Short mmCIF file of C-alpha atoms in Angstrom, two decimals:
data_model
loop_
_atom_site.label_atom_id
_atom_site.label_comp_id
_atom_site.label_asym_id
_atom_site.label_seq_id
_atom_site.Cartn_x
_atom_site.Cartn_y
_atom_site.Cartn_z
CA UNK A 27 47.21 25.22 171.81
CA UNK A 28 45.94 21.83 170.60
CA UNK A 29 42.30 21.60 169.56
CA UNK A 30 40.76 18.48 168.07
CA UNK A 31 37.19 18.37 166.81
CA UNK A 32 35.74 15.13 165.53
CA UNK A 33 39.31 14.07 164.84
CA UNK A 34 39.57 10.66 163.19
CA UNK A 35 42.13 8.46 161.52
CA UNK A 36 41.43 5.43 159.39
CA UNK A 37 44.54 3.70 158.05
CA UNK A 38 44.75 2.71 154.36
CA UNK A 39 44.17 -0.96 155.33
CA UNK A 40 40.85 0.01 156.94
CA UNK A 41 42.03 -0.09 160.56
CA UNK A 42 40.35 2.56 162.66
CA UNK A 43 43.06 4.33 164.67
CA UNK A 44 41.00 7.12 166.16
CA UNK A 45 37.40 8.31 165.81
CA UNK A 46 35.45 11.42 166.75
CA UNK A 47 38.00 12.78 169.19
CA UNK A 48 37.14 16.13 170.79
CA UNK A 49 39.63 17.71 173.15
CA UNK A 50 41.56 20.82 173.96
CA UNK A 51 45.01 20.96 175.53
CA UNK A 52 46.34 24.25 176.90
CA UNK A 53 49.85 25.68 177.08
CA UNK A 54 51.88 24.26 179.98
CA UNK A 55 49.76 21.20 180.73
CA UNK A 56 51.30 17.84 181.58
CA UNK A 57 48.95 15.29 180.07
CA UNK A 58 49.22 11.52 180.31
CA UNK A 59 47.37 9.44 177.76
CA UNK A 60 46.47 5.97 178.98
CA UNK A 61 44.75 3.03 177.36
CA UNK A 62 45.40 -0.50 176.17
CA UNK A 63 47.39 -1.34 173.06
CA UNK A 64 45.53 -0.32 169.92
CA UNK A 65 43.59 2.32 171.83
CA UNK A 66 44.93 5.07 169.54
CA UNK A 67 47.57 6.63 171.82
CA UNK A 68 50.41 6.58 169.29
CA UNK A 69 48.05 7.53 166.48
CA UNK A 70 47.06 10.68 168.34
CA UNK A 71 50.64 11.83 168.90
CA UNK A 72 51.56 11.22 165.28
CA UNK A 73 48.54 13.16 164.07
CA UNK A 74 49.55 16.09 166.26
CA UNK A 75 52.99 16.48 164.64
CA UNK A 76 51.67 15.61 161.19
CA UNK A 77 53.73 12.45 160.74
CA UNK A 78 50.58 10.69 159.57
CA UNK A 79 47.76 12.53 157.79
CA UNK A 80 44.34 12.94 159.41
CA UNK A 81 41.34 11.41 157.66
CA UNK A 82 38.42 13.07 159.52
CA UNK A 83 37.65 16.19 161.53
CA UNK A 84 39.62 19.23 162.55
CA UNK A 85 42.99 19.53 164.25
CA UNK A 86 44.59 22.82 165.18
CA UNK A 87 48.10 22.64 166.67
CA UNK A 88 49.77 25.94 167.64
CA UNK A 89 49.06 28.20 164.66
CA UNK A 90 48.82 25.35 162.19
CA UNK A 91 45.66 23.86 160.73
CA UNK A 92 47.10 20.35 160.38
CA UNK A 93 44.73 18.74 157.82
CA UNK A 94 45.34 21.61 155.36
CA UNK A 95 49.07 22.04 155.98
CA UNK A 96 51.51 21.71 153.07
CA UNK A 97 54.97 20.15 153.57
CA UNK A 98 56.60 23.47 154.41
CA UNK A 99 53.90 24.30 157.00
CA UNK A 100 54.46 20.87 158.52
CA UNK A 101 58.22 21.45 158.77
CA UNK A 102 57.55 24.70 160.60
CA UNK A 103 55.10 22.95 162.91
CA UNK A 104 57.39 20.02 163.64
CA UNK A 105 60.35 22.12 164.63
CA UNK A 106 58.24 23.50 167.50
CA UNK A 107 57.31 19.99 168.66
CA UNK A 108 59.83 17.66 170.25
CA UNK A 109 59.11 13.96 169.86
CA UNK A 110 60.50 11.31 172.20
CA UNK A 111 60.30 7.69 171.15
CA UNK A 112 60.14 4.41 173.00
CA UNK A 113 63.25 3.14 171.20
CA UNK A 114 65.08 6.51 171.53
CA UNK A 115 65.67 6.55 167.75
CA UNK A 116 69.13 8.05 167.94
CA UNK A 117 71.43 7.74 164.95
CA UNK A 118 73.65 5.14 166.57
CA UNK A 119 76.88 5.68 164.65
CA UNK A 120 76.89 9.45 165.23
CA UNK A 121 78.25 11.26 168.27
CA UNK A 122 75.98 12.43 171.07
CA UNK A 123 76.67 16.02 169.98
CA UNK A 124 75.63 15.37 166.37
CA UNK A 125 72.48 13.61 167.54
CA UNK A 126 71.48 16.67 169.53
CA UNK A 127 72.41 19.09 166.72
CA UNK A 128 69.98 17.16 164.50
CA UNK A 129 67.29 18.83 166.64
CA UNK A 130 68.27 22.17 165.07
CA UNK A 131 67.72 21.00 161.47
CA UNK A 132 64.22 22.46 161.38
CA UNK A 133 65.69 25.96 161.66
CA UNK A 134 67.99 25.61 158.64
CA UNK A 135 67.21 25.32 154.97
CA UNK A 136 67.62 21.82 153.60
CA UNK A 137 70.96 22.43 151.87
CA UNK A 138 72.64 24.05 154.87
CA UNK A 139 71.29 21.25 157.05
CA UNK A 140 72.60 18.61 154.68
CA UNK A 141 76.05 20.20 154.73
CA UNK A 142 75.93 20.34 158.53
CA UNK A 143 76.39 24.12 158.69
CA UNK A 144 75.32 24.48 162.31
CA UNK A 145 75.82 27.89 163.92
CA UNK A 146 77.77 28.57 167.11
CA UNK A 147 74.41 29.24 168.77
CA UNK A 148 73.20 25.76 167.74
CA UNK A 149 76.30 24.23 169.32
CA UNK A 150 75.94 26.31 172.46
CA UNK A 151 72.33 25.19 172.86
CA UNK A 152 73.30 21.57 172.28
CA UNK A 153 75.97 21.75 175.01
CA UNK A 154 73.60 23.57 177.36
CA UNK A 155 70.87 20.95 177.11
CA UNK A 156 73.28 18.03 177.28
CA UNK A 157 74.55 19.58 180.52
CA UNK A 158 71.00 19.99 181.79
CA UNK A 159 70.16 16.32 181.23
CA UNK A 160 73.40 15.37 182.95
CA UNK A 161 75.55 14.25 180.02
CA UNK A 162 78.35 16.86 180.08
CA UNK A 163 80.98 14.14 179.94
CA UNK A 164 79.51 12.44 176.88
CA UNK A 165 79.56 15.07 174.09
CA UNK A 166 81.84 13.04 171.86
CA UNK A 167 80.82 9.49 172.67
CA UNK A 168 79.15 7.46 169.98
CA UNK A 169 75.44 7.23 170.71
CA UNK A 170 75.44 3.42 170.72
CA UNK A 171 78.04 3.35 173.48
CA UNK A 172 75.60 4.87 175.97
CA UNK A 173 73.20 2.97 178.20
CA UNK A 174 69.48 3.00 177.45
CA UNK A 175 68.75 5.65 180.05
CA UNK A 176 71.54 7.85 178.75
CA UNK A 177 70.32 7.43 175.17
CA UNK A 178 66.85 8.56 176.18
CA UNK A 179 68.37 11.62 177.87
CA UNK A 180 70.18 12.44 174.59
CA UNK A 181 66.79 12.16 172.88
CA UNK A 182 65.35 14.62 175.41
CA UNK A 183 68.22 17.03 174.75
CA UNK A 184 67.53 16.65 171.02
CA UNK A 185 63.91 17.63 171.66
CA UNK A 186 64.82 20.54 173.94
CA UNK A 187 67.32 22.02 171.51
CA UNK A 188 64.37 22.53 169.16
CA UNK A 189 63.16 25.15 171.64
CA UNK A 190 59.80 23.37 171.51
CA UNK A 191 56.41 24.58 172.67
CA UNK A 192 55.19 20.99 172.91
CA UNK A 193 56.93 17.72 173.72
CA UNK A 194 55.23 14.50 172.66
CA UNK A 195 56.54 11.33 174.26
CA UNK A 196 55.43 7.92 173.05
CA UNK A 197 55.98 5.40 175.87
CA UNK A 198 59.38 7.00 176.63
CA UNK A 199 60.11 4.63 179.52
CA UNK A 200 58.87 1.36 178.04
CA UNK A 201 62.42 0.22 177.17
CA UNK A 202 63.88 1.29 180.52
CA UNK A 203 63.85 -0.16 184.01
CA UNK A 204 61.49 1.44 186.61
CA UNK A 205 64.15 3.58 188.29
CA UNK A 206 65.26 5.09 184.97
CA UNK A 207 61.63 5.69 184.00
CA UNK A 208 61.33 8.05 186.94
CA UNK A 209 64.51 9.90 185.90
CA UNK A 210 63.09 10.46 182.41
CA UNK A 211 59.67 11.61 183.64
CA UNK A 212 61.33 13.77 186.31
CA UNK A 213 63.28 15.52 183.51
CA UNK A 214 60.17 16.06 181.41
CA UNK A 215 58.32 17.38 184.45
CA UNK A 216 61.09 19.85 185.27
CA UNK A 217 61.13 21.31 181.76
CA UNK A 218 57.34 21.41 181.80
CA UNK A 219 57.50 23.56 184.95
CA UNK A 220 60.59 25.63 184.10
CA UNK A 221 59.79 26.49 180.49
CA UNK A 222 56.02 25.95 180.39
CA UNK A 223 56.48 23.36 177.65
CA UNK A 224 53.29 21.38 177.09
CA UNK A 225 54.07 17.70 177.64
CA UNK A 226 51.87 14.91 176.33
CA UNK A 227 53.07 11.46 177.24
CA UNK A 228 51.67 8.05 176.36
CA UNK A 229 52.14 5.88 179.35
CA UNK A 230 51.20 2.33 180.29
CA UNK A 231 52.27 2.42 183.94
CA UNK A 232 49.32 3.89 185.82
CA UNK A 233 51.21 4.90 188.98
CA UNK A 234 53.62 6.97 186.89
CA UNK A 235 50.75 8.68 185.09
CA UNK A 236 49.16 9.52 188.43
CA UNK A 237 52.41 10.76 189.92
CA UNK A 238 53.55 13.11 187.15
CA UNK A 239 50.55 14.21 185.11
CA UNK A 240 48.06 16.90 186.05
CA UNK A 241 45.50 15.61 183.58
CA UNK A 242 44.73 12.19 182.26
CA UNK A 243 43.16 11.24 178.96
CA UNK A 244 41.84 7.70 178.59
CA UNK A 245 41.40 6.15 175.17
CA UNK A 246 39.74 2.92 174.24
CA UNK A 247 39.22 1.55 170.73
CA UNK A 248 40.15 4.92 169.24
CA UNK A 249 37.62 6.84 171.30
CA UNK A 250 37.89 9.21 174.22
CA UNK A 251 36.47 7.51 177.32
CA UNK A 252 38.02 9.65 180.05
CA UNK A 253 39.36 13.19 180.28
CA UNK A 254 39.95 14.83 183.62
CA UNK A 255 42.30 15.58 186.50
CA UNK A 256 44.19 12.75 188.16
CA UNK A 257 41.95 12.96 191.26
CA UNK A 258 38.81 12.05 189.32
CA UNK A 259 40.29 8.85 187.88
CA UNK A 260 38.35 6.32 189.94
CA UNK A 261 38.51 2.52 189.71
CA UNK A 262 35.21 2.59 187.91
CA UNK A 263 36.63 4.96 185.25
CA UNK A 264 39.67 2.73 184.94
CA UNK A 265 37.46 -0.24 184.13
CA UNK A 266 35.95 1.86 181.35
CA UNK A 267 39.39 2.51 179.92
CA UNK A 268 40.96 -0.91 180.24
CA UNK A 269 37.80 -3.04 180.17
CA UNK B 5 43.21 -48.94 168.94
CA UNK B 6 39.72 -47.59 169.20
CA UNK B 7 40.74 -44.65 167.08
CA UNK B 8 42.18 -46.83 164.36
CA UNK B 9 39.00 -48.88 163.93
CA UNK B 10 37.01 -45.68 163.89
CA UNK B 11 39.23 -44.37 161.13
CA UNK B 12 38.75 -47.50 159.02
CA UNK B 13 34.99 -47.31 159.21
CA UNK B 14 34.56 -43.69 158.42
CA UNK B 15 37.42 -41.85 156.72
CA UNK B 16 37.46 -38.37 158.29
CA UNK B 17 38.89 -35.15 157.12
CA UNK B 18 42.45 -36.03 158.09
CA UNK B 19 42.41 -39.21 155.97
CA UNK B 20 41.12 -37.27 153.00
CA UNK B 21 43.93 -34.81 153.46
CA UNK B 22 46.44 -37.66 153.57
CA UNK B 23 45.05 -39.05 150.32
CA UNK B 24 45.30 -35.69 148.64
CA UNK B 25 48.82 -35.33 149.85
CA UNK B 26 49.74 -38.77 148.54
CA UNK B 27 48.33 -37.87 145.13
CA UNK B 28 50.25 -34.68 145.15
CA UNK B 29 53.43 -36.53 146.04
CA UNK B 30 52.87 -38.98 143.16
CA UNK B 31 52.60 -36.15 140.73
CA UNK B 32 55.67 -34.54 142.22
CA UNK B 33 57.67 -37.77 141.83
CA UNK B 34 56.68 -38.02 138.17
CA UNK B 35 57.76 -34.45 137.60
CA UNK B 36 61.11 -35.19 139.27
CA UNK B 37 61.85 -38.04 136.84
CA UNK B 38 60.81 -35.93 133.90
CA UNK B 39 63.20 -33.16 134.95
CA UNK B 40 66.00 -35.70 135.45
CA UNK B 41 65.54 -37.19 131.97
CA UNK B 42 65.20 -33.78 130.31
CA UNK B 43 68.31 -32.54 132.14
CA UNK B 44 70.35 -35.55 131.02
CA UNK B 45 69.31 -35.14 127.39
CA UNK B 46 70.10 -31.42 127.53
CA UNK B 47 73.54 -32.12 128.99
CA UNK B 48 74.63 -34.62 126.32
CA UNK B 49 73.20 -32.53 123.52
CA UNK B 50 75.16 -29.49 124.79
CA UNK B 51 78.37 -31.44 125.55
CA UNK B 52 78.40 -32.74 122.00
CA UNK B 53 77.88 -29.21 120.67
CA UNK B 54 80.93 -27.91 122.55
CA UNK B 55 82.99 -30.92 121.43
CA UNK B 56 83.53 -32.07 124.99
CA UNK B 57 85.87 -35.07 124.68
CA UNK B 58 87.75 -36.62 127.58
CA UNK B 59 89.47 -39.07 125.22
CA UNK B 60 90.93 -36.20 123.25
CA UNK B 61 92.21 -34.67 126.48
CA UNK B 62 93.84 -37.96 127.44
CA UNK B 63 95.45 -38.38 124.00
CA UNK B 64 97.05 -34.97 124.33
CA UNK B 65 98.31 -35.46 127.87
CA UNK B 66 101.92 -35.19 126.72
CA UNK B 67 101.38 -31.64 125.48
CA UNK B 68 99.66 -30.65 128.73
CA UNK B 69 102.56 -32.10 130.67
CA UNK B 70 105.06 -30.23 128.52
CA UNK B 71 103.18 -27.02 129.15
CA UNK B 72 103.17 -27.52 132.92
CA UNK B 73 106.79 -28.66 133.24
CA UNK B 74 107.89 -25.95 130.84
CA UNK B 75 106.65 -23.35 133.32
CA UNK B 76 109.25 -24.25 135.92
CA UNK B 77 111.36 -22.70 137.19
CA UNK B 78 109.63 -19.33 136.75
CA UNK B 79 111.69 -16.62 135.09
CA UNK B 80 112.50 -14.02 137.72
CA UNK B 81 114.45 -11.76 135.38
CA UNK B 82 111.24 -10.04 134.25
CA UNK B 83 110.17 -9.16 137.82
CA UNK B 84 110.43 -5.41 137.33
CA UNK B 85 108.42 -5.39 134.12
CA UNK B 86 105.76 -7.58 135.70
CA UNK B 87 105.54 -5.32 138.76
CA UNK B 88 105.04 -2.24 136.57
CA UNK B 89 102.20 -3.92 134.69
CA UNK B 90 100.64 -5.20 137.91
CA UNK B 91 100.49 -1.65 139.21
CA UNK B 92 98.75 -0.53 136.01
CA UNK B 93 96.20 -3.32 136.44
CA UNK B 94 95.49 -2.29 140.03
CA UNK B 95 95.20 1.35 138.97
CA UNK B 96 92.78 0.39 136.22
CA UNK B 97 90.61 -1.48 138.72
CA UNK B 98 90.88 1.29 141.30
CA UNK B 99 89.93 4.18 139.01
CA UNK B 100 87.10 2.10 137.51
CA UNK B 101 85.72 1.22 140.94
CA UNK B 102 85.95 4.78 142.30
CA UNK B 103 84.10 6.20 139.28
CA UNK B 104 81.50 3.44 139.53
CA UNK B 105 80.96 4.20 143.22
CA UNK B 106 80.48 7.92 142.59
CA UNK B 107 77.93 7.19 139.86
CA UNK B 108 76.19 4.50 141.93
CA UNK B 109 75.62 6.68 144.98
CA UNK B 110 72.84 8.86 143.55
CA UNK B 111 71.45 5.90 141.57
CA UNK B 112 71.27 3.83 144.78
CA UNK B 113 69.12 6.49 146.44
CA UNK B 114 67.00 6.89 143.30
CA UNK B 115 66.26 3.13 143.32
CA UNK B 116 65.39 2.95 147.03
CA UNK B 117 61.68 2.80 147.74
CA UNK B 118 62.02 4.21 151.25
CA UNK B 119 63.76 7.35 149.95
CA UNK B 120 61.67 8.17 146.88
CA UNK B 121 58.22 9.68 147.38
CA UNK B 122 55.36 7.19 147.38
CA UNK B 123 53.61 8.61 144.33
CA UNK B 124 53.63 7.73 140.63
CA UNK B 125 56.67 9.86 139.85
CA UNK B 126 58.60 8.36 142.75
CA UNK B 127 57.87 4.75 141.87
CA UNK B 128 58.51 5.55 138.20
CA UNK B 129 62.02 6.75 139.02
CA UNK B 130 62.60 3.66 141.20
CA UNK B 131 61.49 1.29 138.44
CA UNK B 132 63.44 2.98 135.63
CA UNK B 133 66.61 3.15 137.73
CA UNK B 134 66.31 -0.51 138.70
CA UNK B 135 65.74 -1.51 135.09
CA UNK B 136 68.88 0.36 134.02
CA UNK B 137 70.91 -1.27 136.80
CA UNK B 138 69.63 -4.73 135.80
CA UNK B 139 70.40 -4.11 132.14
CA UNK B 140 73.87 -2.88 133.07
CA UNK B 141 74.65 -6.01 135.08
CA UNK B 142 73.69 -8.15 132.10
CA UNK B 143 76.46 -6.73 129.89
CA UNK B 144 79.90 -8.06 130.75
CA UNK B 145 82.89 -5.73 131.13
CA UNK B 146 84.72 -7.45 128.25
CA UNK B 147 81.90 -6.63 125.84
CA UNK B 148 81.87 -3.03 127.06
CA UNK B 149 85.66 -2.84 126.66
CA UNK B 150 85.43 -3.94 123.03
CA UNK B 151 82.69 -1.36 122.52
CA UNK B 152 84.75 1.47 124.04
CA UNK B 153 87.86 0.33 122.18
CA UNK B 154 85.99 1.33 119.04
CA UNK B 155 85.56 4.86 120.37
CA UNK B 156 88.75 5.66 122.30
CA UNK B 157 91.08 2.98 120.97
CA UNK B 158 92.31 -0.22 122.54
CA UNK B 159 94.07 0.39 125.86
CA UNK B 160 93.73 1.01 129.58
CA UNK B 161 91.29 3.92 129.11
CA UNK B 162 88.74 1.72 127.32
CA UNK B 163 89.22 -0.89 130.05
CA UNK B 164 88.66 1.63 132.83
CA UNK B 165 85.45 2.91 131.23
CA UNK B 166 84.22 -0.63 130.79
CA UNK B 167 84.88 -1.57 134.41
CA UNK B 168 83.35 1.66 135.71
CA UNK B 169 80.14 1.22 133.76
CA UNK B 170 79.79 -2.50 134.38
CA UNK B 171 80.34 -2.08 138.14
CA UNK B 172 77.53 0.46 138.47
CA UNK B 173 74.95 -2.28 137.95
CA UNK B 174 76.06 -4.31 140.94
CA UNK B 175 77.05 -1.42 143.22
CA UNK B 176 73.78 0.41 142.55
CA UNK B 177 71.81 -2.72 143.47
CA UNK B 178 73.81 -3.36 146.65
CA UNK B 179 73.51 0.30 147.61
CA UNK B 180 69.72 0.48 147.28
CA UNK B 181 69.32 -2.81 149.12
CA UNK B 182 71.41 -1.43 151.99
CA UNK B 183 69.40 1.80 152.00
CA UNK B 184 66.11 -0.10 152.11
CA UNK B 185 67.14 -2.12 155.17
CA UNK B 186 68.09 0.84 157.40
CA UNK B 187 66.44 1.28 160.79
CA UNK B 188 63.34 3.47 160.27
CA UNK B 189 63.45 4.90 163.81
CA UNK B 190 66.17 7.49 163.21
CA UNK B 191 64.45 8.55 159.96
CA UNK B 192 61.22 9.20 161.84
CA UNK B 193 63.15 11.08 164.53
CA UNK B 194 64.98 13.36 162.10
CA UNK B 195 61.75 14.01 160.18
CA UNK B 196 60.02 14.84 163.47
CA UNK B 197 62.30 17.83 164.15
CA UNK B 198 61.22 19.44 160.87
CA UNK B 199 64.29 18.52 158.80
CA UNK B 200 64.10 18.64 154.99
CA UNK B 201 64.29 15.61 152.72
CA UNK B 202 68.03 15.86 151.92
CA UNK B 203 68.89 16.49 155.56
CA UNK B 204 67.04 13.31 156.49
CA UNK B 205 69.14 11.36 153.98
CA UNK B 206 72.34 12.97 155.26
CA UNK B 207 71.68 12.62 159.00
CA UNK B 208 69.46 9.54 159.34
CA UNK B 209 70.24 7.27 156.37
CA UNK B 210 73.84 7.95 155.33
CA UNK B 211 75.40 7.26 158.76
CA UNK B 212 73.68 3.88 158.77
CA UNK B 213 74.74 2.81 155.28
CA UNK B 214 78.30 4.19 155.00
CA UNK B 215 79.96 1.07 156.52
CA UNK B 216 78.09 -1.08 154.02
CA UNK B 217 78.99 1.19 151.12
CA UNK B 218 82.71 1.00 152.01
CA UNK B 219 82.42 -2.77 152.25
CA UNK B 220 80.75 -3.04 148.85
CA UNK B 221 83.37 -0.73 147.34
CA UNK B 222 86.14 -3.05 148.58
CA UNK B 223 84.28 -6.15 147.40
CA UNK B 224 83.79 -4.66 143.93
CA UNK B 225 87.44 -3.56 143.87
CA UNK B 226 88.48 -7.19 144.46
CA UNK B 227 86.28 -8.37 141.61
CA UNK B 228 87.53 -5.59 139.35
CA UNK B 229 91.18 -6.53 139.84
CA UNK B 230 90.31 -9.97 138.44
CA UNK B 231 88.30 -8.40 135.62
CA UNK B 232 91.16 -6.00 134.88
CA UNK B 233 93.50 -8.96 134.31
CA UNK B 234 91.03 -10.43 131.81
CA UNK B 235 90.53 -7.05 130.16
CA UNK B 236 94.32 -6.91 129.70
CA UNK B 237 94.13 -10.16 127.74
CA UNK B 238 91.69 -8.56 125.28
CA UNK B 239 93.93 -5.52 124.90
CA UNK B 240 93.37 -3.13 127.79
CA UNK B 241 97.01 -3.29 128.88
CA UNK B 242 98.45 -4.22 132.24
CA UNK B 243 99.39 -7.65 133.50
CA UNK B 244 96.79 -9.43 131.39
CA UNK B 245 98.33 -8.11 128.20
CA UNK B 246 101.76 -9.31 129.33
CA UNK B 247 100.34 -12.74 130.14
CA UNK B 248 98.78 -13.06 126.74
CA UNK B 249 101.98 -11.94 124.92
CA UNK B 250 104.18 -14.45 126.75
CA UNK B 251 101.75 -17.27 126.05
CA UNK B 252 101.60 -16.43 122.37
CA UNK B 253 105.40 -16.56 122.25
CA UNK B 254 105.43 -19.90 124.14
CA UNK B 255 107.52 -18.30 126.92
CA UNK B 256 106.11 -20.58 129.59
CA UNK B 257 108.60 -19.69 132.33
CA UNK B 258 107.68 -16.02 131.99
CA UNK B 259 104.00 -16.93 131.85
CA UNK B 260 104.48 -18.75 135.13
CA UNK B 261 105.98 -15.66 136.78
CA UNK B 262 102.97 -13.63 135.72
CA UNK B 263 100.51 -16.24 136.95
CA UNK B 264 102.25 -16.46 140.31
CA UNK B 265 102.31 -12.69 140.70
CA UNK B 266 98.57 -12.50 139.87
CA UNK B 267 97.91 -15.26 142.41
CA UNK B 268 99.80 -13.48 145.20
CA UNK B 269 98.31 -10.11 144.28
CA UNK B 270 94.70 -11.26 144.22
CA UNK B 271 94.97 -13.38 147.34
CA UNK B 272 96.67 -10.73 149.45
CA UNK B 273 94.26 -7.99 148.36
CA UNK B 274 91.34 -10.31 149.13
CA UNK B 275 92.73 -11.00 152.59
CA UNK B 276 93.33 -7.31 153.26
CA UNK B 277 89.90 -6.19 152.13
CA UNK B 278 88.06 -8.96 153.96
CA UNK B 279 89.91 -7.91 157.10
CA UNK B 280 88.74 -4.32 156.65
CA UNK B 281 85.22 -5.48 155.84
CA UNK B 282 84.99 -7.57 158.98
CA UNK B 283 86.12 -4.63 161.03
CA UNK B 284 83.44 -2.42 159.46
CA UNK B 285 80.35 -4.57 159.64
CA UNK B 286 81.32 -7.57 161.74
CA UNK B 287 81.31 -11.22 160.65
CA UNK B 288 78.77 -11.32 157.88
#
């Protein structure tokens, strides 16, 4: 599903984001990536959906060879990958419904998308997933009138409406209080189990990583220092990751 | 105390820095006086060139007084005629501003670095568009009106064209500045679902900038009403033309009516549009 071989990323200013990463992630896994800031967690997620170009090695995501992909290949790849951000990244002045419909844009040509020609099926899916994340009453609210936790649930609905094979989540709970963090991870876990969506989540709270993930990847200074099931993450391994 | 004696004996790095700073300040002071002297010379040289003469103004105070007192009471008999011409002036400004806004929209996106691709073609388009907008702002609407009068004849049409074209320079600049300050998060999110370039503009950028665009439209409309009055004076019709005709005929009471109507018109439209603007983007 996701195969990286010698994957590396050096930013134009010379910063090394990731180096020599080898790993394989299978369909239906729930992976937590842990590591300090600057360890390369965000870089990895953004390489996977092609938001930033790779500079070294191989990266195969679904049926796409990412380093060789042209813009249209990347569009096709991205529509199968939901991305959830720390700051939610909703379009604040649009309604909740419109924000979720945005998730369908990858399935329309650019002109139809620009004109907002969403199909009845798009709208049905949007309503369905808003219901599933518990926001049935909020279809027509403006996104910026929702609380942080509600906004992140809209973002999850936006990802789900893509009918994704993979969901990437970059510190999705970092802007939320601990109780809401659990709600968000609970939601991701349920869709991981129900629909076999692969979930990869960057996380800085270790207890949450342990509680929800089946596999943990530890990064440090852009390199893989741990990869294994939650049970094998000992204190000694943790010192290797966080120093 | 101990420190002070130490410092006297052996000047350290800090003292050297202070000395350098003092030298710099000396030079700066000299430069200040030079600028002051040069500015004064420039002022008197220029004032003499434009025949600036307070004595002459004082000697002719009687004529000024006659002009002012002659304006009162304003002549209300021409109210209907004035109202008709005021409406034409507003229409001229409105049509000019609407056309300018329509033209400025694509230009604003073409001049925005965060919209155009980051390659040579993209930055080329950005630079050329910005150059055109700058050049456009440099040419006043009155000059453009005289230019168009040569092509389509003196009148409101030439005035409208002039306002439309002159306004593009400012609106285009304000538009691309607004576009460049949008929150990048939603753009990244909409790109991440596999949306195309135009869809990203429509769904991530446009919703963020629309309130600003409406605000800038209103602001430019205010400015254009004032410009439209001036354009009338040089022959584009409307209230400005009326004003100029009455003054030429020494009909000061009628002139006064026109001036008062312009005053009320401009002030009330300013108040209205600033109210709308505040509602759209808050107190800024």
